[in-house]
Coordinates of C-alpha atoms and ligand atoms in Angstrom, one line a residue:
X1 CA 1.6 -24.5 17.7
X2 CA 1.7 -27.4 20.4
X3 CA -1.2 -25.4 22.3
X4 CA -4.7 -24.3 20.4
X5 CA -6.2 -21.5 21.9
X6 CA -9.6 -21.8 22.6
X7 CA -12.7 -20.3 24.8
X8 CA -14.7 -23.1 26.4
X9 CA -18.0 -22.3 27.8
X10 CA -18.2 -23.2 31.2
X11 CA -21.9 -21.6 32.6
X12 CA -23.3 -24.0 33.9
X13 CA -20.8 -26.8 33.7
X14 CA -18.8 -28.5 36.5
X15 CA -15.3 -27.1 37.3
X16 CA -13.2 -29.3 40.0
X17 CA -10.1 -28.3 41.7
X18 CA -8.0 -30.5 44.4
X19 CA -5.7 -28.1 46.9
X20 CA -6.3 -25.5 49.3
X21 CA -3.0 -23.2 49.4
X22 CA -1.4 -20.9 47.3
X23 CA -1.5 -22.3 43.9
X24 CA -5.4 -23.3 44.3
X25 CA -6.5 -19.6 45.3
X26 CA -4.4 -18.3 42.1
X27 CA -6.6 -20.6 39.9
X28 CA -10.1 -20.3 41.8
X29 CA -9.8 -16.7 41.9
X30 CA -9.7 -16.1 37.5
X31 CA -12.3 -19.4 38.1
X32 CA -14.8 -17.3 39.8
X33 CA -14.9 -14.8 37.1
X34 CA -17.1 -17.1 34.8
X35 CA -20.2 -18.6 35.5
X36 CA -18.7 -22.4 36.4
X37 CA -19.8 -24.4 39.2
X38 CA -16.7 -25.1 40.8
X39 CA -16.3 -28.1 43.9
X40 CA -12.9 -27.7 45.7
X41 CA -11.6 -30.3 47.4
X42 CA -8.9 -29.6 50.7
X43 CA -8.4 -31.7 53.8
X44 CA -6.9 -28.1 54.9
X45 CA -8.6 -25.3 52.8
X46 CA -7.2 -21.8 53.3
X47 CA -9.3 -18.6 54.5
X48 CA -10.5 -17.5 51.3
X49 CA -11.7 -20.3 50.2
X50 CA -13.9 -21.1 53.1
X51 CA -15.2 -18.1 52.8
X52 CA -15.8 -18.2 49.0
X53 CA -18.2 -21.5 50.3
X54 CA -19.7 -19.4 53.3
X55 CA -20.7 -16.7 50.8
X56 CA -22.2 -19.5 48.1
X57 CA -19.4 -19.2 45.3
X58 CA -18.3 -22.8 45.2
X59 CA -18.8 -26.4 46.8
X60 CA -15.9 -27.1 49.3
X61 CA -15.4 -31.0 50.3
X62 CA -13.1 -30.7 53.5
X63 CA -11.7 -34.1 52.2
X64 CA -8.8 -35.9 49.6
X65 CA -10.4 -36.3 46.4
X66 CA -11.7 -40.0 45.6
X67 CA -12.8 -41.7 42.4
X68 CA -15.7 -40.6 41.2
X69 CA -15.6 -36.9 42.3
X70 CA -14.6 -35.4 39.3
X71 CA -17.9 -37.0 37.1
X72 CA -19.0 -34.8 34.7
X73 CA -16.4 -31.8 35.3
X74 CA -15.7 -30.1 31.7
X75 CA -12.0 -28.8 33.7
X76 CA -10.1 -30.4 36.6
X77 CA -7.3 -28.6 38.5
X78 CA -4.6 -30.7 40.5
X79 CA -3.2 -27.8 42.8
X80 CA -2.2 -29.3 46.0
X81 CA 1.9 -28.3 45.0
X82 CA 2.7 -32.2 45.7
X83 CA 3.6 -34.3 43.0
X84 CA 2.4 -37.0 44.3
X85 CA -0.9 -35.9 45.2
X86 CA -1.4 -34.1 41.9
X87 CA -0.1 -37.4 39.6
X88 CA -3.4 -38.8 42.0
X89 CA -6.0 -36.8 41.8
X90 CA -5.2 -36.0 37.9
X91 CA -5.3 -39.7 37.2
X92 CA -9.0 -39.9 39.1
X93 CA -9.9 -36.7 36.9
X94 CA -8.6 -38.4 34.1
X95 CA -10.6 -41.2 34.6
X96 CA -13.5 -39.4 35.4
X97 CA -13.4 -37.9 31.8
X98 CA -12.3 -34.5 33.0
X99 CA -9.7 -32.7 31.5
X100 CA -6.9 -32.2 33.4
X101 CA -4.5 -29.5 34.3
X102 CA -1.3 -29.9 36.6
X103 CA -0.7 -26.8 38.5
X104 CA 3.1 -25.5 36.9
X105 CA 3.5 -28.9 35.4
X106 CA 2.9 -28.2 31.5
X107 CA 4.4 -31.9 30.1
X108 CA 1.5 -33.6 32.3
X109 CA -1.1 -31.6 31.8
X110 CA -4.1 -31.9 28.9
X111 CA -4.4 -27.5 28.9
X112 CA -2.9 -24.4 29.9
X113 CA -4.2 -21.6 31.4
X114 CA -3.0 -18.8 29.5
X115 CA -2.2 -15.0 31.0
X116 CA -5.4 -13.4 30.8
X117 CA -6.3 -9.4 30.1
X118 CA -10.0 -9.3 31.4
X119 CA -12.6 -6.7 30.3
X120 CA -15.5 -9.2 29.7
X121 CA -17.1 -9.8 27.5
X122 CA -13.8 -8.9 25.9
X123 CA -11.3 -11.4 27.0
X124 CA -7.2 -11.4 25.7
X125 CA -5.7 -14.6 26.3
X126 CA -2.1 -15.1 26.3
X127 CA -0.1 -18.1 26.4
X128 CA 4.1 -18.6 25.6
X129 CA 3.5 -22.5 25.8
X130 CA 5.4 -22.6 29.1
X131 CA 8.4 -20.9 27.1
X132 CA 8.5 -17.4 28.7
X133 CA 6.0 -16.8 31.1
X134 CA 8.1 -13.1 31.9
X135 CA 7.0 -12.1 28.0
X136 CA 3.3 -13.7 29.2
X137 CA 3.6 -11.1 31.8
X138 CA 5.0 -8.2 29.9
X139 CA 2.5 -8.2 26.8
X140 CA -0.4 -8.2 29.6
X141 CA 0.9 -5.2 31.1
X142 CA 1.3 -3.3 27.9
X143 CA -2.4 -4.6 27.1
X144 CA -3.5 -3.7 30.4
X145 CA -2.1 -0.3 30.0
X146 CA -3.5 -0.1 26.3
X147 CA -7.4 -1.2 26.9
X148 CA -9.6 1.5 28.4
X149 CA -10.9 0.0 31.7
X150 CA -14.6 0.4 30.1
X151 CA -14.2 -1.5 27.2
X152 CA -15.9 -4.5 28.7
X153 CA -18.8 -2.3 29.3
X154 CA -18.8 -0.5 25.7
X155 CA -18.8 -4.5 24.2
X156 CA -21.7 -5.3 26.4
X157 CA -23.7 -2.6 25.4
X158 CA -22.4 -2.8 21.6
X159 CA -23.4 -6.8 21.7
X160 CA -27.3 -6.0 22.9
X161 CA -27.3 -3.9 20.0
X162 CA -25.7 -6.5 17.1
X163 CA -29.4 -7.4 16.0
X164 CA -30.3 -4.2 15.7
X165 CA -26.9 -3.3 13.4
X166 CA -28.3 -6.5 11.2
X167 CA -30.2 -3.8 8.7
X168 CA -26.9 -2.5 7.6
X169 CA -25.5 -4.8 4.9
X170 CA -22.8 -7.0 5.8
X171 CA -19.1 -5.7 5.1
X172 CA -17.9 -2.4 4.4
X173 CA -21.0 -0.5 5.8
X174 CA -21.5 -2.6 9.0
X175 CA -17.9 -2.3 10.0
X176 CA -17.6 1.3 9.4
X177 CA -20.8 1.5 11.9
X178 CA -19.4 -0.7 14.3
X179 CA -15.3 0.7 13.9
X180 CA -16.9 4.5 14.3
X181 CA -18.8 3.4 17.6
X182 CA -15.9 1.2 19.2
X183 CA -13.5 4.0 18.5
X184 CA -15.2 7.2 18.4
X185 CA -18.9 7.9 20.2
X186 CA -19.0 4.8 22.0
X187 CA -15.9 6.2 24.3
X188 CA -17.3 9.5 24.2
X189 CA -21.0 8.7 25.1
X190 CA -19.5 6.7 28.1
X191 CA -17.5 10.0 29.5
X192 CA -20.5 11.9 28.8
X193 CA -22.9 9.4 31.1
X194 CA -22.0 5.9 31.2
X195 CA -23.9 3.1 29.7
X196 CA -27.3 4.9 29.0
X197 CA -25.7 7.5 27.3
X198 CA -23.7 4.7 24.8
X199 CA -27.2 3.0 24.0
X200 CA -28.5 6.2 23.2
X201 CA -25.4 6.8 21.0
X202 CA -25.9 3.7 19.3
X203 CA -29.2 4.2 18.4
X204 CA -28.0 7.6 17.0
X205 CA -25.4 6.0 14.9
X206 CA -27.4 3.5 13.1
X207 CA -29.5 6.3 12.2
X208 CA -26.7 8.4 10.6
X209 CA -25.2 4.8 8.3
X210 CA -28.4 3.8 7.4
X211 CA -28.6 7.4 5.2
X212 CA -25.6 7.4 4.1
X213 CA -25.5 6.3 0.2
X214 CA -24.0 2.8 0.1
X215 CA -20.6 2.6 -0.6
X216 CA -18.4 1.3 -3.8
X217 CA -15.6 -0.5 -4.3
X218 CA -12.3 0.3 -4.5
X219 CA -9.1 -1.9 -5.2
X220 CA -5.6 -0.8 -3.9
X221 CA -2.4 -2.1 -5.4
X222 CA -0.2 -2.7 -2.3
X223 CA 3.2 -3.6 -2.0
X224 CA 4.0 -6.5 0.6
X225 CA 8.1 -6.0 0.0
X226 CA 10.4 -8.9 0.1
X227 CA 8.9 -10.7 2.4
X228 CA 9.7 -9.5 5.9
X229 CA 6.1 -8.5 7.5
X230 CA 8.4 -6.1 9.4
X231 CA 9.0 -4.4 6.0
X232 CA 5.7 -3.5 4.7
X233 CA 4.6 0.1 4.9
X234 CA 2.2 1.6 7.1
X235 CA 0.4 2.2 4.6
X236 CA 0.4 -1.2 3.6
X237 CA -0.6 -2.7 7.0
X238 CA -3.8 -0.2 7.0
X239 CA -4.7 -1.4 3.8
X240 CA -4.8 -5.6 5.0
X241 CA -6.7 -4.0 7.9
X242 CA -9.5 -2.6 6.3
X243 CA -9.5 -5.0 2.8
X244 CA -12.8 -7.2 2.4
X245 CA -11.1 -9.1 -0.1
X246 CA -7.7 -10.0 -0.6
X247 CA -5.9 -11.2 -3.9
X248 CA -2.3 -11.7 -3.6
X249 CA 0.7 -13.7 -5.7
X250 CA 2.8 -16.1 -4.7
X251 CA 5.8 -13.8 -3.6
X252 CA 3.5 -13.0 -0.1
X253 CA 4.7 -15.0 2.6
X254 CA 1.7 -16.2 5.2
X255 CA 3.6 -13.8 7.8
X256 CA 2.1 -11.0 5.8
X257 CA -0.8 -12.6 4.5
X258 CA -1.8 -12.9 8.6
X259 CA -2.1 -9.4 9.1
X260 CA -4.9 -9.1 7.1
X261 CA -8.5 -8.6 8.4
X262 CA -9.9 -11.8 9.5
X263 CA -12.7 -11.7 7.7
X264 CA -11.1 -10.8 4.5
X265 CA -11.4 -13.1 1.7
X266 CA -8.1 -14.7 0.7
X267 CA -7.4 -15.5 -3.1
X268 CA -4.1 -17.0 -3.7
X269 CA -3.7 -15.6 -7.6
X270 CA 0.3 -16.9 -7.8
X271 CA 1.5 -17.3 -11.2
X272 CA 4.2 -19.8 -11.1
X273 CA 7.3 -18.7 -13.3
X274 CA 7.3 -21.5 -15.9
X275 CA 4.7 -23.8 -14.3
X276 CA 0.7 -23.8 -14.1
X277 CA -0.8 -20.1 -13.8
X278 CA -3.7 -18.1 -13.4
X279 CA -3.9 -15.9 -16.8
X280 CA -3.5 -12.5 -16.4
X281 CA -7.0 -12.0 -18.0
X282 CA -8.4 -14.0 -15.1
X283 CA -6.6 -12.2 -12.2
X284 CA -7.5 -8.7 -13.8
X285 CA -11.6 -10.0 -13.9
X286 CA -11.4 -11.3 -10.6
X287 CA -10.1 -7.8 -9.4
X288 CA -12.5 -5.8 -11.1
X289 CA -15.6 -8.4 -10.5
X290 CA -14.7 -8.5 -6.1
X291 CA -14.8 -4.3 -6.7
X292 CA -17.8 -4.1 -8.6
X293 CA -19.7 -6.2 -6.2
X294 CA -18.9 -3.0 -3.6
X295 CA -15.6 -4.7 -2.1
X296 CA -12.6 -3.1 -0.5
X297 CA -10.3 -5.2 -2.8
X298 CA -5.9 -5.4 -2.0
X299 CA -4.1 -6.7 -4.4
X300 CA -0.8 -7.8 -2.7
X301 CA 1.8 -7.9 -4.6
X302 CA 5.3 -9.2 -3.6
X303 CA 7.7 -6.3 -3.6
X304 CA 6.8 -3.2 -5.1
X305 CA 3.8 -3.1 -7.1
X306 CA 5.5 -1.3 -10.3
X307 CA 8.1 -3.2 -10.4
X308 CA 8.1 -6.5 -12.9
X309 CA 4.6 -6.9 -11.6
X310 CA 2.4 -6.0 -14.6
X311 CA 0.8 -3.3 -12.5
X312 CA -0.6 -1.2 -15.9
X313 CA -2.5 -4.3 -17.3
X314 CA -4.9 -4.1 -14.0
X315 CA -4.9 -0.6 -13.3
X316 CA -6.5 -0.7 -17.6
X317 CA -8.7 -2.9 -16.2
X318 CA -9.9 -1.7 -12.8
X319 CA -10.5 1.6 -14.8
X320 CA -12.4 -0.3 -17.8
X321 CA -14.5 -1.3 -14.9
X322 CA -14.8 2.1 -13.4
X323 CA -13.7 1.6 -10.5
X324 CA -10.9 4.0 -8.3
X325 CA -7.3 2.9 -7.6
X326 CA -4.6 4.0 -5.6
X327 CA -1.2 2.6 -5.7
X328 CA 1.0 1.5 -2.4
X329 CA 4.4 1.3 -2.8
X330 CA 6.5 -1.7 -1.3
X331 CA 10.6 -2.2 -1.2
X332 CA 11.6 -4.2 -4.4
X333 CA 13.5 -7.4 -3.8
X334 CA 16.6 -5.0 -5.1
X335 CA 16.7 -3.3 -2.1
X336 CA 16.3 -5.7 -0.1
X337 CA 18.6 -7.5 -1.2
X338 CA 21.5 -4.9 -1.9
X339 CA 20.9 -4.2 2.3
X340 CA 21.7 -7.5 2.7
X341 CA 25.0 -7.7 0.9
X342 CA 25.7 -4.3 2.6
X343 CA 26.0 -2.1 -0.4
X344 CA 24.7 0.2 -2.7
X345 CA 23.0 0.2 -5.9
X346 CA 24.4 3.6 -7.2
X347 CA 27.8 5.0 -6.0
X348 CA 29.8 7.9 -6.3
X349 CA 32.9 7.3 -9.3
X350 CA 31.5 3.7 -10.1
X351 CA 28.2 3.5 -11.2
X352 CA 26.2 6.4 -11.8
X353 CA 22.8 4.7 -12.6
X354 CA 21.8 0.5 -12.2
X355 CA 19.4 -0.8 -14.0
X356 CA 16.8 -3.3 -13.0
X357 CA 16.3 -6.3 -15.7
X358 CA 14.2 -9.1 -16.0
X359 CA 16.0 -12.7 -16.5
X360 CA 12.9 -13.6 -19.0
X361 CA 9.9 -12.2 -21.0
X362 CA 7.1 -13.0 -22.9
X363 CA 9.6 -14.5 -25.8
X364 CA 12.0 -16.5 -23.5
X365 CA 15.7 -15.0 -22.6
X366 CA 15.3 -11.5 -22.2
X367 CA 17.6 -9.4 -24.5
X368 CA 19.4 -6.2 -23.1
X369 CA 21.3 -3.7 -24.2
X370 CA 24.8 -6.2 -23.5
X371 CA 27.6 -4.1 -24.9
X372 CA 26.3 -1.1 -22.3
X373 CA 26.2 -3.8 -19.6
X374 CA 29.7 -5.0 -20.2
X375 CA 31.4 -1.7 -19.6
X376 CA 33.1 -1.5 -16.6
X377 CA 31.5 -0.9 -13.2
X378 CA 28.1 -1.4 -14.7
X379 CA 25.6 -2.2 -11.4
X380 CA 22.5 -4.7 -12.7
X381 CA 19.9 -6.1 -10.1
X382 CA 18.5 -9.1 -12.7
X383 CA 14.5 -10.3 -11.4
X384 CA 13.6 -13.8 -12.6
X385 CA 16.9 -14.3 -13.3
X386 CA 17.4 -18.2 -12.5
X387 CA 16.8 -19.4 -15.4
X388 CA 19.0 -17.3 -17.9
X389 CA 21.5 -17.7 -15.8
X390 CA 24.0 -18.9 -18.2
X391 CA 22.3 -17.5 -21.5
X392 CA 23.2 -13.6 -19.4
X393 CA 26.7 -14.9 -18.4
X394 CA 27.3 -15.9 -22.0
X395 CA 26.0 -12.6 -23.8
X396 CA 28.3 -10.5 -21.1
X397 CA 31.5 -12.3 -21.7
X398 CA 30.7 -12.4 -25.9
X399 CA 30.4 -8.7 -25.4
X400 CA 34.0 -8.3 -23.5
X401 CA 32.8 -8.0 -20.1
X402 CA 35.6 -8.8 -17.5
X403 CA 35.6 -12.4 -16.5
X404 CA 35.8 -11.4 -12.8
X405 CA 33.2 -9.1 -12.4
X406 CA 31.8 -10.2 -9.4
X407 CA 28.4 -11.3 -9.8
X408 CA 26.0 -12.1 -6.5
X409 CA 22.8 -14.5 -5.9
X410 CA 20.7 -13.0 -2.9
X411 CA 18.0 -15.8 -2.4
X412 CA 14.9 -15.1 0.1
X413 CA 16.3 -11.4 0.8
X414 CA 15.0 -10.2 3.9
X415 CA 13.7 -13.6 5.4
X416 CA 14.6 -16.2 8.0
X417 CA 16.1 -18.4 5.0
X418 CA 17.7 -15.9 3.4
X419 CA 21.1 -16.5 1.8
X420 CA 23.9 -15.1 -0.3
X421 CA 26.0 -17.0 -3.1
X422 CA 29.1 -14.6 -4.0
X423 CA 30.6 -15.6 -7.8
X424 CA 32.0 -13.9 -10.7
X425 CA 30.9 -13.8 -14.1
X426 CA 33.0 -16.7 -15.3
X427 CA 32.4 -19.0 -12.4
X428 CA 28.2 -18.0 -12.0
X429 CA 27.0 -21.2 -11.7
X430 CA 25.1 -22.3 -15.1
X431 CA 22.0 -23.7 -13.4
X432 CA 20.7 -21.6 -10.2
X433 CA 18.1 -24.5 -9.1
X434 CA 20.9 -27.0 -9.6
X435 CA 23.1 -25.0 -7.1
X436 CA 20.4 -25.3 -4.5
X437 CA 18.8 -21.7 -4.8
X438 CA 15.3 -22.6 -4.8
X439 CA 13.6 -19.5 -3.3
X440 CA 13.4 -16.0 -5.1
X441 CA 16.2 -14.7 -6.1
X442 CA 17.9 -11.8 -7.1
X443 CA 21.3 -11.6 -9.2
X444 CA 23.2 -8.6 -8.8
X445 CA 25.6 -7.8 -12.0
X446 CA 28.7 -5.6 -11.2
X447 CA 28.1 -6.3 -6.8
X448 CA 30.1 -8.5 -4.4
X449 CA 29.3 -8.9 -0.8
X450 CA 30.9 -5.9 1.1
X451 CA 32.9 -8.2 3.2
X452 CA 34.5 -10.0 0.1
X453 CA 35.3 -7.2 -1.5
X454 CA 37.4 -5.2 1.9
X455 CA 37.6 -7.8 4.4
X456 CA 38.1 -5.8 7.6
X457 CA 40.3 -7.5 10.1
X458 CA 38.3 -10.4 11.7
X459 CA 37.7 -9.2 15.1
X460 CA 35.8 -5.9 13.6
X461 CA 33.3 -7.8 11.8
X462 CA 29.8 -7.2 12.7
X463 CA 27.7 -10.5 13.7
X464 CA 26.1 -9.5 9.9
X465 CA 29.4 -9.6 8.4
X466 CA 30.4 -12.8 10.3
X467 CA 27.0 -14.4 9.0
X468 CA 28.3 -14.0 4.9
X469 CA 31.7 -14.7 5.7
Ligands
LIG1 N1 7.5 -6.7 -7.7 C1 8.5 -7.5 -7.2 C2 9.2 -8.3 -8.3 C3 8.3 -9.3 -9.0 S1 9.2 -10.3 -10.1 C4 9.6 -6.6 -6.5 O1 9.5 -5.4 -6.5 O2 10.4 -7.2 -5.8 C5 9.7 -11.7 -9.2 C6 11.1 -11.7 -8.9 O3 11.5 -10.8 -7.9 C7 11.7 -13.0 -8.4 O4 11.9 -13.9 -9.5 C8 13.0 -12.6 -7.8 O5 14.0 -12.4 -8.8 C9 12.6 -11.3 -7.2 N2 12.3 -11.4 -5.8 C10 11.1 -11.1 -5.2 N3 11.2 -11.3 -3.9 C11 12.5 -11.6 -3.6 C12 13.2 -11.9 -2.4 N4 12.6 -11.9 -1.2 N5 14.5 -12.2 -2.5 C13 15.1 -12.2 -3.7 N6 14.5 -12.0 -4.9 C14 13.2 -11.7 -4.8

């Protein structure tokens, strides 16, 4: 991010602009929405603004700006549309201690002012960094479109009446108060009869949460999938938007982990593979101690939740604690990964069932059932498999598997950095880290890339093709 967003508070404060054309009545007119006092400077000042001075609304110096003008202005706006003027009257700004934005000049200037959806007090800023002002554009008309015109007026009267919400306890039971009036009577009242009718509602509300019986908590195992927020369920996203507290491993990349509510507490509970970890004991008590306090509790787990992810020890635990549970299912880093290689995990007249193994366990090496494995046209996705790499490779071949049964690496499936190492069983590389797979990754036993396998003529392949070739 080369630009923060922020909301400065201009009431009261000194706004200056230089220019008196086109690009100075685009600015002053989103300027007189707040409650700045704003001096415009313009040898030639257009209509409007003349008669934004006649009517009181700003200062207007029929004048070039000089030194000094711009003293104790929070925001200065060079908008004459002459580079020359505006590299002038920013430097004077500058000087002056005001910060300084260049009219369509985003290298030179200290801000931005971003594309703005306006239904104060509830403001939607949007800013592209100067990369693609036509998207700026596009997401303010969908926004546009998607806020109801009284929104602003719903927040104002919701915002007199925050105090007032104070005697409900913070959390669950406010935000249910608030969520039901933003999204249900609040709209409603303000059909019915306009503002008067949404205090009344308000005050209605309140009286309705305060008798309800507090609520408990609840933890809900969620899946996150591979890794690509575009993957998670609905269900999944509903869950982040509601949690209070969120306790996630290390599998969850941030993309997902910034879908969740904002106020949500974040605990990073990642158990490294052979590294420094958070015990199991202490992830199950700080599950069942965020619930007990009354807490809306996700525990985001990469993947799916059943899968390799110990799911039964804290489901024994949440229900020690009494507390409810539901369970969220994710995609499992095998399908991810078997889309990305383009084929399947079963298919008909080769492998009637595939089996989902784990590289290591609690002892080390995992052992399998080997001489089932080795038959032909055996399909195995292997989790945590990096490791074991050549401890697998060696029990397959003792037990007669083929030496070129094709055996694939899919590392970050379903991400940005996602890649694909196609190998056999004899020429698997021993050591997985060594070969420069550092990610997650998933080994599939028994699978080759499609393209390896039935190269279709070069000019057929898709760009997804092209990408593994
Ligand atoms: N519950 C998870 C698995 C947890 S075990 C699931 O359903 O996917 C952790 C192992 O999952 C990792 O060691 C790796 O083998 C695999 N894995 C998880 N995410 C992955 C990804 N994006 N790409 C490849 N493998 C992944």
């Amino acid at each position: 991010m080369k630009h923060f967003p922020i909301f400065v508070a201009l009431e009261g404060r000194r706004v200056v602009l230089s220019g008196g054309g086109e690009a100075a009545l685009a600015k002053l007119r989103l300027l007189l929405k707040t409650e700045a006092r704003l001096t415009v400077f313009a040898p030639a000042p257009s209509g409007e603004i003349e008669a934004w001075e006649a009517a009181g609304r700003l200062t207007l110096h029929r004048r070039r700006m000089q030194p000094g003008d711009a003293l104790c202005a929070a925001l200065f706006y060079a908008a004459d549309e002459d580079s020359t003027e505006d590299t002038r009257t920013a430097a004077l700004a500058r000087a002056d201690g005001a910060l300084v934005n260049i009219v369509d000049n985003l290298e030179d200037s200290q801000f931005i002012t971003p594309a703005i959806v306006d239904r104060d007090p509830v403001t939607v800023a949007i800013g592209t960094e100067g990369a693609a002002p036509v998207l700026a554009r596009a997401i303010k008309a969908d926004l546009e479109e998607r806020l109801p015109a009284m929104l602003g007026a719903l927040a104002r009267v919701g915002k007199a009446f925050r105090r007032a919400a104070d005697v409900l306890p913070f959390g669950r039971r406010r935000r249910d108060f608030w969520s039901e009036f933003y999204f249900k009577e609040g709209p409603r009242a303000m059909d019915r009869g306009g503002e008067t009718d949404a205090k009344a509602s308000l005050r209605a509300l309140l009286e309705k949460h305060l008798a309800r019986q507090s609520n408990t908590g609840h933890v809900a195992f969620v899946g996150a999938g591979p890794g690509d927020p575009e993957l998670l369920t609905l269900k999944a996203r509903k869950a982040l938007d509601t949690a209070d507290v969120v306790i996630h491993d290390r599998l969850v990349t941030p993309g997902i982990l910034e879908l969740a509510r904002r106020e949500a507490v974040m605990i990073d509970a990642g158990k490294q593979g052979f590294g420094p970890a958070m015990k199991q004991a202490d992830i199950n008590a700080l599950i069942t101690r965020h619930a007990a306090d009354g807490a809306q509790v996700v525990r985001l787990k990469g993947g799916d939740p059943t899968v390799f992810g110990r799911l039964d020890e804290e489901i024994a635990a949440v229900e020690a604690a009494g507390v409810g549970w539901h369970v969220v299912p994710g995609i499992t880093a095998a399908s991810a990964s078997v889309a990305a290689i383009g084929q399947s995990l079963t298919r008909r007249g080769r492998n009637s069932s595939v089996r989902l193994l784990t590289g290591h366990d609690i002892k080390g090496f995992a052992d399998h059932d080997w001489t089932a494995l080795a038959r032909q046209e055996e399909v195995a996705a292997i989790y945590m498999g990096k490791k074991s790499a050549r401890f697998i490779q060696g029990r397959l071949l003792m037990h007669g598997a083929p030496r070129d049964t094709p055996v694939t690496i899919v590392e970050n499936a379903s991400r940005p950095d996602q890649t694909v190492l196609a190998s056999t069983l004899a020429t698997l590389p021993a050591d997985l880290n060594g070969a420069g797979i550092t990610g997650p990754a998933l080994t599939f036993y028994g699978l080759a890339p499609r393209d390896v396998n039935a190269g279709p003529a070069e000019t057929d392949k898709t760009p997804h093709q092209q990408e593994l070739a």
